[in-house]
Amino acid sequence: VTRSFTPKLGGYAAIAAVGLLAALVLRLPELVGLAAPFAFVPALGLVLSRPPALDVEASLERDRAVEGDELDASLSLRALRGCADLDVLLELPRALTVVDGDDPISLRLGDGEVRKLRARLRCNRWGAYDVGRVFLRGRDAFGLVSWEWRADRRAPLKVYPTEEEVRELLVPRDTQVYSGNHVARERGEGIEFADLRPFVPGDRVRHVNWRASARRGDLWVNEQHPERNADVILFVDTFVEASRAGRSTLDLALRASTSLAARYLRQKDRVGFVTFGGMLNWLLPSTGAAQMYRMIDSLLDTRIVLNYAWKDIEVLPRRTLPSHAVVIALTPLLDDRAVSALLDLRVRGFDLLVVELSPAPFLPTPKGDVQVTGRKFWELRRDALRGRFREVGVPVAVWDDEHGLSTALEEVTAFRRFARVASA
Amino acid sequence: VAAHRESAIVAGLAAGSWALLVVALLTRWTVVGTLSLLVFGAEYAVFLRLGHGGVDTRAPFLAAALIVAAELAFSAMRPPPGGVDVSLVRAALVRLALLALGAVAVGELTLVVAGSVRSGLLEEGLGVAAAVAALAIVAVLASRTRETA
């Protein structure tokens, strides 16, 4: 507890001193009457003052929420020794705002009194937060002495990003060995018809295509594509971000990551992620609901950390990028290190898809000929960059305000349908 | 002409006091607030010097008004809280009323004591000692509060 005297004590003492002195010098008893209360109040206040003693409890309605959700924060104050004037502030991160209730609030607590305060909070932005640090400032009845202290009752609050609408997922080029929902390119036991071939000893009779066999006079069997799962790696570029008015490309990346992860995991695919930037973070691919929670919890810690060191894909552990995995890169394409790493991945034979989180909506409107021309050059350079990816068979879909994530993914699907994907 | 000039000084001090108070409230600078109250006291002292010579019986009421003004001014100069509980406002109003009454009582008592005591070197010495003692008590209490709190 930090104790201090308020400026009021000094002010009153000064008025009393000057008033009494002036009364003596000027021989005016009225000034004594005028100054005496200013000496009397501090004397009385200091005699009666005593430090408050409180039990503080803070709690949140729940520890998980989605962007835009509202939840209650409760504060319970029990006064072992009351306080005539108490300021209470529940420290909130910038992403949380009070929509109902007062924070900070000033109140009076008598001895033994219990007060419960409630504030309705809105979660404006995804992230992992600690909420519950309470700052208190008590004053004596005359406001002459103040005591400041804080109660740390922090509890974690995870705010998940909202999911983007994803109509159709990207189909991976290669599949893994476990059963799943993707039609594999290989042939084997499955549902999707692949081809016909002559019967060989050991083939099951139920695979014989009797119509084809009758036509050709020999036994022919059907071949199928098996349904397999895939490994999906979400590659989030966290070198730099473009942001404006509380929104940023990183928000888009996180939103897309969680939406895609949820959808792929529902399809029994193994999903992992890599955040590649100033700080490296990864999660090995796995499947199931637990992986979803692990992934979101890890993604919530994603931050842009400025770093000037050159980083390439070699810094990533080998197991984070399994062979035959489809790598979906979510990047604003603003940092050369990320671009270089992605091209490196493609060269190494990964099935790479780039979803460009367009920084254009976050830029100010160009004013004047110079800025307009500059913007055009910038857009041309970005087009050229996209061209570099397309040249090596990597589709680049732009996700901006005009085009939703679904549209961007459909662009990628269309590119892959009509372009021949080079295999490493 | 002299009376007119002295009235102008009183009016000037009053205007200065109000101006300082406005500045203090706008800037939340408590030193200026204190200064404005002191200037008001100076204005009253000049007013008394220009007066009829008898003891001004309105002084206790003026003291009550001044302490109420000071309490309100210092409250207004505090950083604004987000919300204020009703119980706090109620307690502040009661405290303000009690302070005003107390100021009247203290003022009246002071005037009675001042009127009944003969003037002399000894009495003046006692007055000085009482003033110093009053301020010393405040200082001692303040230091004790700092140690024990």
Short mmCIF file of C-alpha atoms in Angstrom, two decimals, chain A:
data_model
loop_
_atom_site.label_atom_id
_atom_site.label_comp_id
_atom_site.label_asym_id
_atom_site.label_seq_id
_atom_site.Cartn_x
_atom_site.Cartn_y
_atom_site.Cartn_z
CA VAL A 1 0.00 0.00 0.00
CA THR A 2 1.37 3.38 -0.99
CA ARG A 3 0.29 6.24 1.23
CA SER A 4 0.44 9.85 0.29
CA PHE A 5 -0.99 13.18 1.27
CA THR A 6 -3.29 14.84 -1.20
CA PRO A 7 -2.61 18.39 -2.43
CA LYS A 8 -5.66 19.43 -0.44
CA LEU A 9 -3.79 18.96 2.86
CA GLY A 10 -1.01 21.28 1.72
CA GLY A 11 -3.52 23.80 0.40
CA TYR A 12 -5.53 23.90 3.62
CA ALA A 13 -2.39 24.16 5.76
CA ALA A 14 -1.16 27.04 3.59
CA ILE A 15 -4.48 28.87 3.82
CA ALA A 16 -4.56 28.39 7.59
CA ALA A 17 -0.97 29.56 8.02
CA VAL A 18 -1.34 32.66 5.85
CA GLY A 19 -4.74 33.48 7.37
CA LEU A 20 -3.55 33.25 10.98
CA LEU A 21 -0.40 35.21 10.21
CA ALA A 22 -2.39 37.91 8.40
CA ALA A 23 -4.83 38.10 11.32
CA LEU A 24 -1.96 38.79 13.69
CA VAL A 25 -0.19 41.25 11.45
CA LEU A 26 -3.31 43.16 10.41
CA ARG A 27 -4.99 42.81 13.81
CA LEU A 28 -8.16 41.41 12.23
CA PRO A 29 -9.85 38.72 14.38
CA GLU A 30 -12.24 37.98 11.52
CA LEU A 31 -9.34 36.44 9.60
CA VAL A 32 -8.76 34.03 12.48
CA GLY A 33 -12.37 32.94 12.11
CA LEU A 34 -11.84 32.59 8.38
CA ALA A 35 -8.59 30.60 8.70
CA ALA A 36 -9.43 28.47 11.74
CA PRO A 37 -11.66 25.94 9.85
CA PHE A 38 -8.79 25.37 7.41
CA ALA A 39 -6.60 24.31 10.35
CA PHE A 40 -9.42 22.45 12.07
CA VAL A 41 -10.30 20.25 9.05
CA PRO A 42 -6.76 18.84 8.54
CA ALA A 43 -6.36 18.27 12.27
CA LEU A 44 -9.67 16.41 12.50
CA GLY A 45 -9.05 14.54 9.24
CA LEU A 46 -5.61 13.33 10.26
CA VAL A 47 -6.83 12.20 13.69
CA LEU A 48 -9.67 10.20 12.16
CA SER A 49 -7.80 8.80 9.16
CA ARG A 50 -7.03 5.07 9.04
CA PRO A 51 -5.92 2.89 6.17
CA PRO A 52 -8.64 0.77 4.58
CA ALA A 53 -8.42 -3.02 4.58
CA LEU A 54 -10.33 -4.84 1.88
CA ASP A 55 -10.76 -8.34 0.53
CA VAL A 56 -11.02 -8.14 -3.24
CA GLU A 57 -12.24 -10.90 -5.51
CA ALA A 58 -12.52 -10.65 -9.29
CA SER A 59 -14.10 -13.13 -11.62
CA LEU A 60 -15.23 -13.47 -15.21
CA GLU A 61 -18.44 -15.06 -16.36
CA ARG A 62 -16.44 -17.52 -18.51
CA ASP A 63 -12.89 -17.98 -19.66
CA ARG A 64 -13.56 -18.36 -23.39
CA ALA A 65 -15.39 -16.09 -25.76
CA VAL A 66 -15.62 -15.31 -29.45
CA GLU A 67 -14.90 -11.90 -30.97
CA GLY A 68 -17.94 -9.69 -30.47
CA ASP A 69 -19.21 -11.66 -27.47
CA GLU A 70 -20.21 -9.94 -24.27
CA LEU A 71 -19.50 -11.29 -20.82
CA ASP A 72 -19.80 -10.16 -17.21
CA ALA A 73 -16.88 -9.24 -15.01
CA SER A 74 -17.66 -9.25 -11.30
CA LEU A 75 -15.82 -7.61 -8.45
CA SER A 76 -16.52 -8.41 -4.85
CA LEU A 77 -15.25 -5.99 -2.20
CA ARG A 78 -15.43 -6.87 1.48
CA ALA A 79 -14.34 -4.11 3.82
CA LEU A 80 -12.55 -5.32 6.94
CA ARG A 81 -11.90 -1.65 7.62
CA GLY A 82 -14.10 0.65 5.58
CA CYS A 83 -13.17 3.54 3.36
CA ALA A 84 -14.97 6.85 3.03
CA ASP A 85 -13.98 7.34 -0.60
CA LEU A 86 -12.73 4.44 -2.67
CA ASP A 87 -11.83 4.44 -6.38
CA VAL A 88 -11.89 0.99 -7.97
CA LEU A 89 -10.44 0.29 -11.40
CA LEU A 90 -10.50 -3.10 -13.07
CA GLU A 91 -7.62 -3.06 -15.53
CA LEU A 92 -8.80 -4.15 -18.95
CA PRO A 93 -6.80 -4.89 -22.08
CA ARG A 94 -7.49 -2.61 -25.02
CA ALA A 95 -9.40 -5.35 -26.78
CA LEU A 96 -12.06 -5.38 -24.08
CA THR A 97 -14.41 -2.48 -23.56
CA VAL A 98 -17.07 -1.81 -20.97
CA VAL A 99 -20.54 -1.69 -22.49
CA ASP A 100 -22.53 -1.62 -19.28
CA GLY A 101 -21.44 -0.62 -15.78
CA ASP A 102 -18.77 1.75 -14.55
CA ASP A 103 -15.06 1.16 -14.62
CA PRO A 104 -13.50 2.95 -12.78
CA ILE A 105 -16.05 3.66 -10.08
CA SER A 106 -15.93 5.67 -6.84
CA LEU A 107 -17.86 4.39 -3.88
CA ARG A 108 -18.08 4.38 -0.10
CA LEU A 109 -17.58 1.26 2.00
CA GLY A 110 -18.50 1.00 5.65
CA ASP A 111 -16.81 -1.38 8.09
CA GLY A 112 -17.75 -4.97 7.28
CA GLU A 113 -19.72 -3.92 4.23
CA VAL A 114 -19.68 -6.16 1.17
CA ARG A 115 -20.20 -4.69 -2.29
CA LYS A 116 -20.52 -6.54 -5.55
CA LEU A 117 -19.76 -4.64 -8.72
CA ARG A 118 -20.56 -5.84 -12.21
CA ALA A 119 -19.38 -4.64 -15.58
CA ARG A 120 -20.49 -5.97 -18.95
CA LEU A 121 -17.50 -6.37 -21.25
CA ARG A 122 -17.37 -6.66 -25.01
CA CYS A 123 -14.56 -8.69 -26.58
CA ASN A 124 -13.51 -6.62 -29.56
CA ARG A 125 -10.47 -8.53 -30.73
CA TRP A 126 -9.16 -12.08 -30.55
CA GLY A 127 -6.32 -12.85 -28.20
CA ALA A 128 -5.29 -14.42 -24.93
CA TYR A 129 -5.69 -12.01 -22.04
CA ASP A 130 -5.33 -11.93 -18.29
CA VAL A 131 -8.15 -10.02 -16.67
CA GLY A 132 -8.53 -9.29 -12.98
CA ARG A 133 -5.90 -6.83 -11.86
CA VAL A 134 -7.73 -4.33 -9.68
CA PHE A 135 -6.30 -0.93 -8.79
CA LEU A 136 -7.69 0.68 -5.64
CA ARG A 137 -7.30 4.14 -4.22
CA GLY A 138 -8.86 4.99 -0.90
CA ARG A 139 -9.13 8.39 0.76
CA ASP A 140 -10.06 9.46 4.26
CA ALA A 141 -13.34 11.26 4.87
CA PHE A 142 -11.81 14.70 4.29
CA GLY A 143 -9.74 13.68 1.28
CA LEU A 144 -6.42 14.53 2.92
CA VAL A 145 -4.65 11.16 2.89
CA SER A 146 -4.81 8.58 0.12
CA TRP A 147 -3.78 4.93 0.01
CA GLU A 148 -3.13 3.18 -3.26
CA TRP A 149 -2.67 -0.52 -3.79
CA ARG A 150 -3.59 -3.22 -6.24
CA ALA A 151 -5.07 -6.67 -5.99
CA ASP A 152 -3.90 -9.18 -8.55
CA ARG A 153 -6.77 -11.57 -9.20
CA ARG A 154 -5.97 -12.26 -12.82
CA ALA A 155 -7.69 -15.08 -14.63
CA PRO A 156 -7.11 -16.06 -18.26
CA LEU A 157 -9.60 -15.08 -20.92
CA LYS A 158 -9.30 -16.46 -24.42
CA VAL A 159 -11.11 -14.60 -27.15
CA TYR A 160 -11.34 -16.66 -30.29
CA PRO A 161 -11.56 -15.09 -33.71
CA THR A 162 -14.85 -15.37 -35.55
CA GLU A 163 -14.99 -17.99 -38.25
CA GLU A 164 -15.04 -17.02 -41.90
CA GLU A 165 -17.49 -18.66 -44.22
CA VAL A 166 -15.74 -21.42 -46.16
CA ARG A 167 -17.99 -23.08 -48.74
CA GLU A 168 -15.49 -25.42 -50.34
CA LEU A 169 -12.12 -26.51 -49.07
CA LEU A 170 -9.01 -26.75 -51.18
CA VAL A 171 -8.40 -30.28 -52.32
CA PRO A 172 -4.86 -31.40 -51.56
CA ARG A 173 -2.75 -32.77 -54.37
CA ASP A 174 -1.37 -35.61 -52.27
CA THR A 175 -3.02 -37.62 -49.56
CA GLN A 176 -1.72 -39.61 -46.66
CA VAL A 177 -2.21 -43.26 -45.75
CA TYR A 178 -5.07 -42.95 -43.28
CA SER A 179 -8.70 -43.00 -44.28
CA GLY A 180 -10.35 -39.67 -44.72
CA ASN A 181 -12.62 -37.69 -47.00
CA HIS A 182 -10.31 -36.86 -49.91
CA VAL A 183 -10.32 -38.97 -53.02
CA ALA A 184 -6.72 -40.06 -53.43
CA ARG A 185 -4.92 -40.03 -56.76
CA GLU A 186 -3.66 -43.53 -56.09
CA ARG A 187 -5.75 -46.57 -56.79
CA GLY A 188 -7.01 -48.96 -54.17
CA GLU A 189 -10.06 -49.79 -52.11
CA GLY A 190 -12.55 -47.00 -52.30
CA ILE A 191 -15.80 -45.75 -53.70
CA GLU A 192 -14.79 -43.46 -56.59
CA PHE A 193 -14.32 -45.30 -59.89
CA ALA A 194 -10.80 -44.92 -61.27
CA ASP A 195 -10.23 -47.33 -64.19
CA LEU A 196 -10.66 -50.85 -65.62
CA ARG A 197 -7.93 -53.44 -65.78
CA PRO A 198 -7.73 -57.14 -66.64
CA PHE A 199 -8.47 -59.59 -63.85
CA VAL A 200 -5.48 -61.06 -62.05
CA PRO A 201 -5.53 -63.91 -59.55
CA GLY A 202 -6.29 -62.57 -56.08
CA ASP A 203 -8.79 -59.90 -57.24
CA ARG A 204 -12.11 -59.98 -55.46
CA VAL A 205 -15.04 -61.23 -57.44
CA ARG A 206 -17.14 -58.24 -56.39
CA HIS A 207 -14.72 -55.97 -58.21
CA VAL A 208 -15.37 -57.71 -61.54
CA ASN A 209 -17.09 -55.42 -64.00
CA TRP A 210 -19.45 -57.92 -65.59
CA ARG A 211 -20.65 -55.63 -68.32
CA ALA A 212 -17.12 -54.83 -69.54
CA SER A 213 -16.11 -58.49 -69.16
CA ALA A 214 -19.07 -59.62 -71.29
CA ARG A 215 -18.24 -57.11 -73.97
CA ARG A 216 -14.55 -58.05 -74.15
CA GLY A 217 -14.89 -61.76 -73.55
CA ASP A 218 -12.43 -61.69 -70.68
CA LEU A 219 -12.61 -60.78 -66.98
CA TRP A 220 -12.08 -57.11 -66.19
CA VAL A 221 -12.17 -55.53 -62.79
CA ASN A 222 -12.91 -52.01 -61.58
CA GLU A 223 -10.25 -49.94 -59.87
CA GLN A 224 -11.14 -47.28 -57.34
CA HIS A 225 -9.59 -44.25 -55.77
CA PRO A 226 -9.39 -44.73 -52.01
CA GLU A 227 -10.59 -42.03 -49.61
CA ARG A 228 -7.68 -40.78 -47.64
CA ASN A 229 -6.88 -38.00 -45.26
CA ALA A 230 -4.40 -35.22 -45.92
CA ASP A 231 -1.84 -33.25 -43.99
CA VAL A 232 -2.62 -29.54 -44.03
CA ILE A 233 -0.11 -27.01 -42.80
CA LEU A 234 -1.28 -23.46 -42.26
CA PHE A 235 1.68 -21.20 -42.78
CA VAL A 236 1.05 -17.79 -41.19
CA ASP A 237 3.42 -14.99 -42.14
CA THR A 238 4.03 -12.88 -39.05
CA PHE A 239 6.97 -10.79 -40.19
CA VAL A 240 4.88 -7.66 -40.75
CA GLU A 241 1.26 -6.67 -40.86
CA ALA A 242 -0.77 -3.87 -42.35
CA SER A 243 -3.22 -2.40 -39.89
CA ARG A 244 -5.71 0.40 -39.68
CA ALA A 245 -8.50 1.35 -37.31
CA GLY A 246 -8.05 -1.69 -35.10
CA ARG A 247 -8.05 -4.17 -38.02
CA SER A 248 -5.00 -5.82 -39.48
CA THR A 249 -3.86 -8.47 -41.91
CA LEU A 250 -2.89 -10.58 -38.91
CA ASP A 251 -6.55 -10.59 -37.83
CA LEU A 252 -7.48 -11.91 -41.25
CA ALA A 253 -4.75 -14.54 -41.05
CA LEU A 254 -5.92 -15.76 -37.66
CA ARG A 255 -9.55 -15.78 -38.76
CA ALA A 256 -8.71 -17.75 -41.88
CA SER A 257 -6.46 -20.14 -39.94
CA THR A 258 -9.09 -21.04 -37.39
CA SER A 259 -11.81 -21.36 -40.03
CA LEU A 260 -9.70 -23.59 -42.27
CA ALA A 261 -8.37 -25.65 -39.37
CA ALA A 262 -11.87 -26.29 -38.07
CA ARG A 263 -13.10 -27.38 -41.49
CA TYR A 264 -10.12 -29.61 -42.30
CA LEU A 265 -10.18 -31.24 -38.87
CA ARG A 266 -13.86 -32.03 -39.34
CA GLN A 267 -12.80 -33.92 -42.46
CA LYS A 268 -10.41 -36.08 -40.41
CA ASP A 269 -7.36 -34.38 -41.90
CA ARG A 270 -4.26 -33.76 -39.87
CA VAL A 271 -3.72 -30.03 -39.41
CA GLY A 272 -0.69 -28.19 -38.11
CA PHE A 273 0.53 -24.67 -38.31
CA VAL A 274 3.66 -22.62 -38.54
CA THR A 275 3.83 -18.95 -37.68
CA PHE A 276 6.86 -17.73 -39.54
CA GLY A 277 8.11 -14.31 -38.55
CA GLY A 278 10.04 -12.47 -35.88
CA MET A 279 9.14 -15.32 -33.58
CA LEU A 280 8.73 -18.87 -34.79
CA ASN A 281 5.89 -20.97 -33.49
CA TRP A 282 4.58 -24.27 -34.73
CA LEU A 283 2.29 -27.12 -33.92
CA LEU A 284 2.88 -30.56 -35.34
CA PRO A 285 0.03 -31.85 -37.48
CA SER A 286 -2.54 -33.96 -35.72
CA THR A 287 -6.22 -34.62 -35.89
CA GLY A 288 -9.27 -34.39 -33.67
CA ALA A 289 -11.04 -31.82 -31.53
CA ALA A 290 -8.15 -31.60 -29.07
CA GLN A 291 -5.88 -30.47 -31.89
CA MET A 292 -8.38 -27.74 -32.71
CA TYR A 293 -8.18 -26.33 -29.20
CA ARG A 294 -4.40 -26.72 -29.08
CA MET A 295 -4.14 -24.90 -32.34
CA ILE A 296 -6.41 -22.02 -31.45
CA ASP A 297 -4.71 -21.58 -28.09
CA SER A 298 -1.33 -21.42 -29.79
CA LEU A 299 -2.56 -19.11 -32.51
CA LEU A 300 -3.94 -16.68 -29.93
CA ASP A 301 -0.39 -15.99 -28.81
CA THR A 302 0.59 -14.94 -32.32
CA ARG A 303 2.14 -11.50 -32.39
CA ILE A 304 4.07 -9.43 -34.84
CA VAL A 305 7.60 -9.28 -33.46
CA LEU A 306 9.93 -7.06 -35.42
CA ASN A 307 13.07 -8.87 -36.37
CA TYR A 308 15.65 -7.93 -38.96
CA ALA A 309 17.44 -11.30 -39.05
CA TRP A 310 17.14 -13.17 -42.32
CA LYS A 311 15.22 -16.38 -41.79
CA ASP A 312 14.71 -19.19 -44.22
CA ILE A 313 12.79 -22.40 -44.10
CA GLU A 314 15.80 -24.26 -42.66
CA VAL A 315 15.01 -22.87 -39.21
CA LEU A 316 11.83 -24.93 -39.04
CA PRO A 317 11.99 -28.42 -37.55
CA ARG A 318 11.60 -31.08 -40.21
CA ARG A 319 8.52 -32.66 -38.65
CA THR A 320 6.51 -29.44 -38.88
CA LEU A 321 6.36 -29.84 -42.66
CA PRO A 322 5.64 -33.50 -43.44
CA SER A 323 6.16 -34.63 -47.00
CA HIS A 324 3.06 -34.62 -49.21
CA ALA A 325 1.47 -31.99 -46.99
CA VAL A 326 -0.51 -29.18 -48.53
CA VAL A 327 0.82 -25.86 -47.27
CA ILE A 328 -1.69 -23.03 -47.20
CA ALA A 329 0.20 -19.79 -46.76
CA LEU A 330 -1.64 -16.81 -45.28
CA THR A 331 0.51 -13.82 -45.98
CA PRO A 332 0.26 -10.13 -46.85
CA LEU A 333 3.30 -10.66 -49.13
CA LEU A 334 5.00 -7.64 -47.60
CA ASP A 335 8.24 -9.17 -46.38
CA ASP A 336 10.88 -10.61 -48.69
CA ARG A 337 11.84 -13.24 -46.13
CA ALA A 338 8.36 -14.74 -46.18
CA VAL A 339 8.24 -14.63 -49.99
CA SER A 340 11.63 -16.32 -50.23
CA ALA A 341 10.63 -19.00 -47.71
CA LEU A 342 7.44 -19.77 -49.62
CA LEU A 343 9.24 -20.08 -52.94
CA ASP A 344 11.76 -22.32 -51.20
CA LEU A 345 8.92 -24.54 -50.00
CA ARG A 346 7.62 -24.84 -53.54
CA VAL A 347 11.07 -25.75 -54.83
CA ARG A 348 11.20 -28.49 -52.20
CA GLY A 349 8.08 -30.01 -53.70
CA PHE A 350 5.40 -28.95 -51.26
CA ASP A 351 1.90 -28.46 -52.56
CA LEU A 352 1.79 -24.74 -51.83
CA LEU A 353 -1.21 -22.44 -52.03
CA VAL A 354 -0.94 -18.76 -51.21
CA VAL A 355 -3.84 -16.76 -49.83
CA GLU A 356 -2.74 -13.15 -50.05
CA LEU A 357 -4.18 -11.05 -47.23
CA SER A 358 -4.33 -7.89 -49.22
CA PRO A 359 -2.81 -4.91 -47.41
CA ALA A 360 -4.54 -2.53 -49.87
CA PRO A 361 -7.66 -1.88 -47.72
CA PHE A 362 -5.39 -0.79 -44.88
CA LEU A 363 -3.60 1.85 -46.93
CA PRO A 364 -4.65 5.50 -46.94
CA THR A 365 -6.30 6.81 -50.07
CA PRO A 366 -3.61 8.29 -52.30
CA LYS A 367 -3.81 12.06 -52.77
CA GLY A 368 -2.26 13.89 -55.66
CA ASP A 369 -0.61 12.63 -58.82
CA VAL A 370 2.59 11.50 -57.12
CA GLN A 371 0.81 9.29 -54.60
CA VAL A 372 -1.57 7.89 -57.23
CA THR A 373 1.38 7.03 -59.50
CA GLY A 374 3.26 5.58 -56.54
CA ARG A 375 0.29 3.38 -55.66
CA LYS A 376 0.08 2.16 -59.25
CA PHE A 377 3.77 1.21 -59.21
CA TRP A 378 3.25 -0.58 -55.92
CA GLU A 379 0.32 -2.53 -57.35
CA LEU A 380 2.36 -3.44 -60.41
CA ARG A 381 5.16 -4.73 -58.23
CA ARG A 382 2.69 -6.85 -56.29
CA ASP A 383 1.27 -8.21 -59.55
CA ALA A 384 4.80 -9.11 -60.59
CA LEU A 385 5.30 -10.88 -57.27
CA ARG A 386 2.12 -12.89 -57.77
CA GLY A 387 3.41 -13.69 -61.25
CA ARG A 388 6.58 -15.17 -59.75
CA PHE A 389 4.49 -17.57 -57.70
CA ARG A 390 2.26 -18.50 -60.62
CA GLU A 391 5.33 -19.19 -62.77
CA VAL A 392 6.35 -21.96 -60.39
CA GLY A 393 2.83 -23.34 -60.22
CA VAL A 394 1.70 -21.74 -57.01
CA PRO A 395 -1.80 -20.26 -57.08
CA VAL A 396 -2.19 -16.90 -55.37
CA ALA A 397 -5.65 -15.84 -54.30
CA VAL A 398 -6.29 -12.35 -53.02
CA TRP A 399 -8.47 -11.96 -49.94
CA ASP A 400 -9.63 -8.42 -49.42
CA ASP A 401 -12.79 -6.52 -48.58
CA GLU A 402 -14.25 -7.14 -52.02
CA HIS A 403 -13.50 -10.86 -52.12
CA GLY A 404 -14.31 -13.08 -49.19
CA LEU A 405 -12.22 -16.06 -48.11
CA SER A 406 -14.55 -18.43 -49.97
CA THR A 407 -14.03 -16.50 -53.20
CA ALA A 408 -10.27 -16.56 -52.68
CA LEU A 409 -10.29 -20.31 -52.15
CA GLU A 410 -12.44 -20.81 -55.24
CA GLU A 411 -9.86 -18.83 -57.23
CA VAL A 412 -7.21 -21.27 -56.08
CA THR A 413 -9.38 -24.25 -56.99
CA ALA A 414 -10.00 -22.77 -60.45
CA PHE A 415 -6.27 -22.16 -60.95
CA ARG A 416 -5.50 -25.74 -60.03
CA ARG A 417 -8.25 -27.09 -62.24
CA PHE A 418 -6.89 -25.40 -65.34
CA ALA A 419 -3.19 -25.19 -64.60
CA ARG A 420 -0.92 -28.15 -64.63
CA VAL A 421 0.62 -28.54 -61.22
CA ALA A 422 4.29 -29.28 -61.52
CA SER A 423 5.37 -32.12 -59.30
CA ALA A 424 8.75 -32.01 -57.70
#
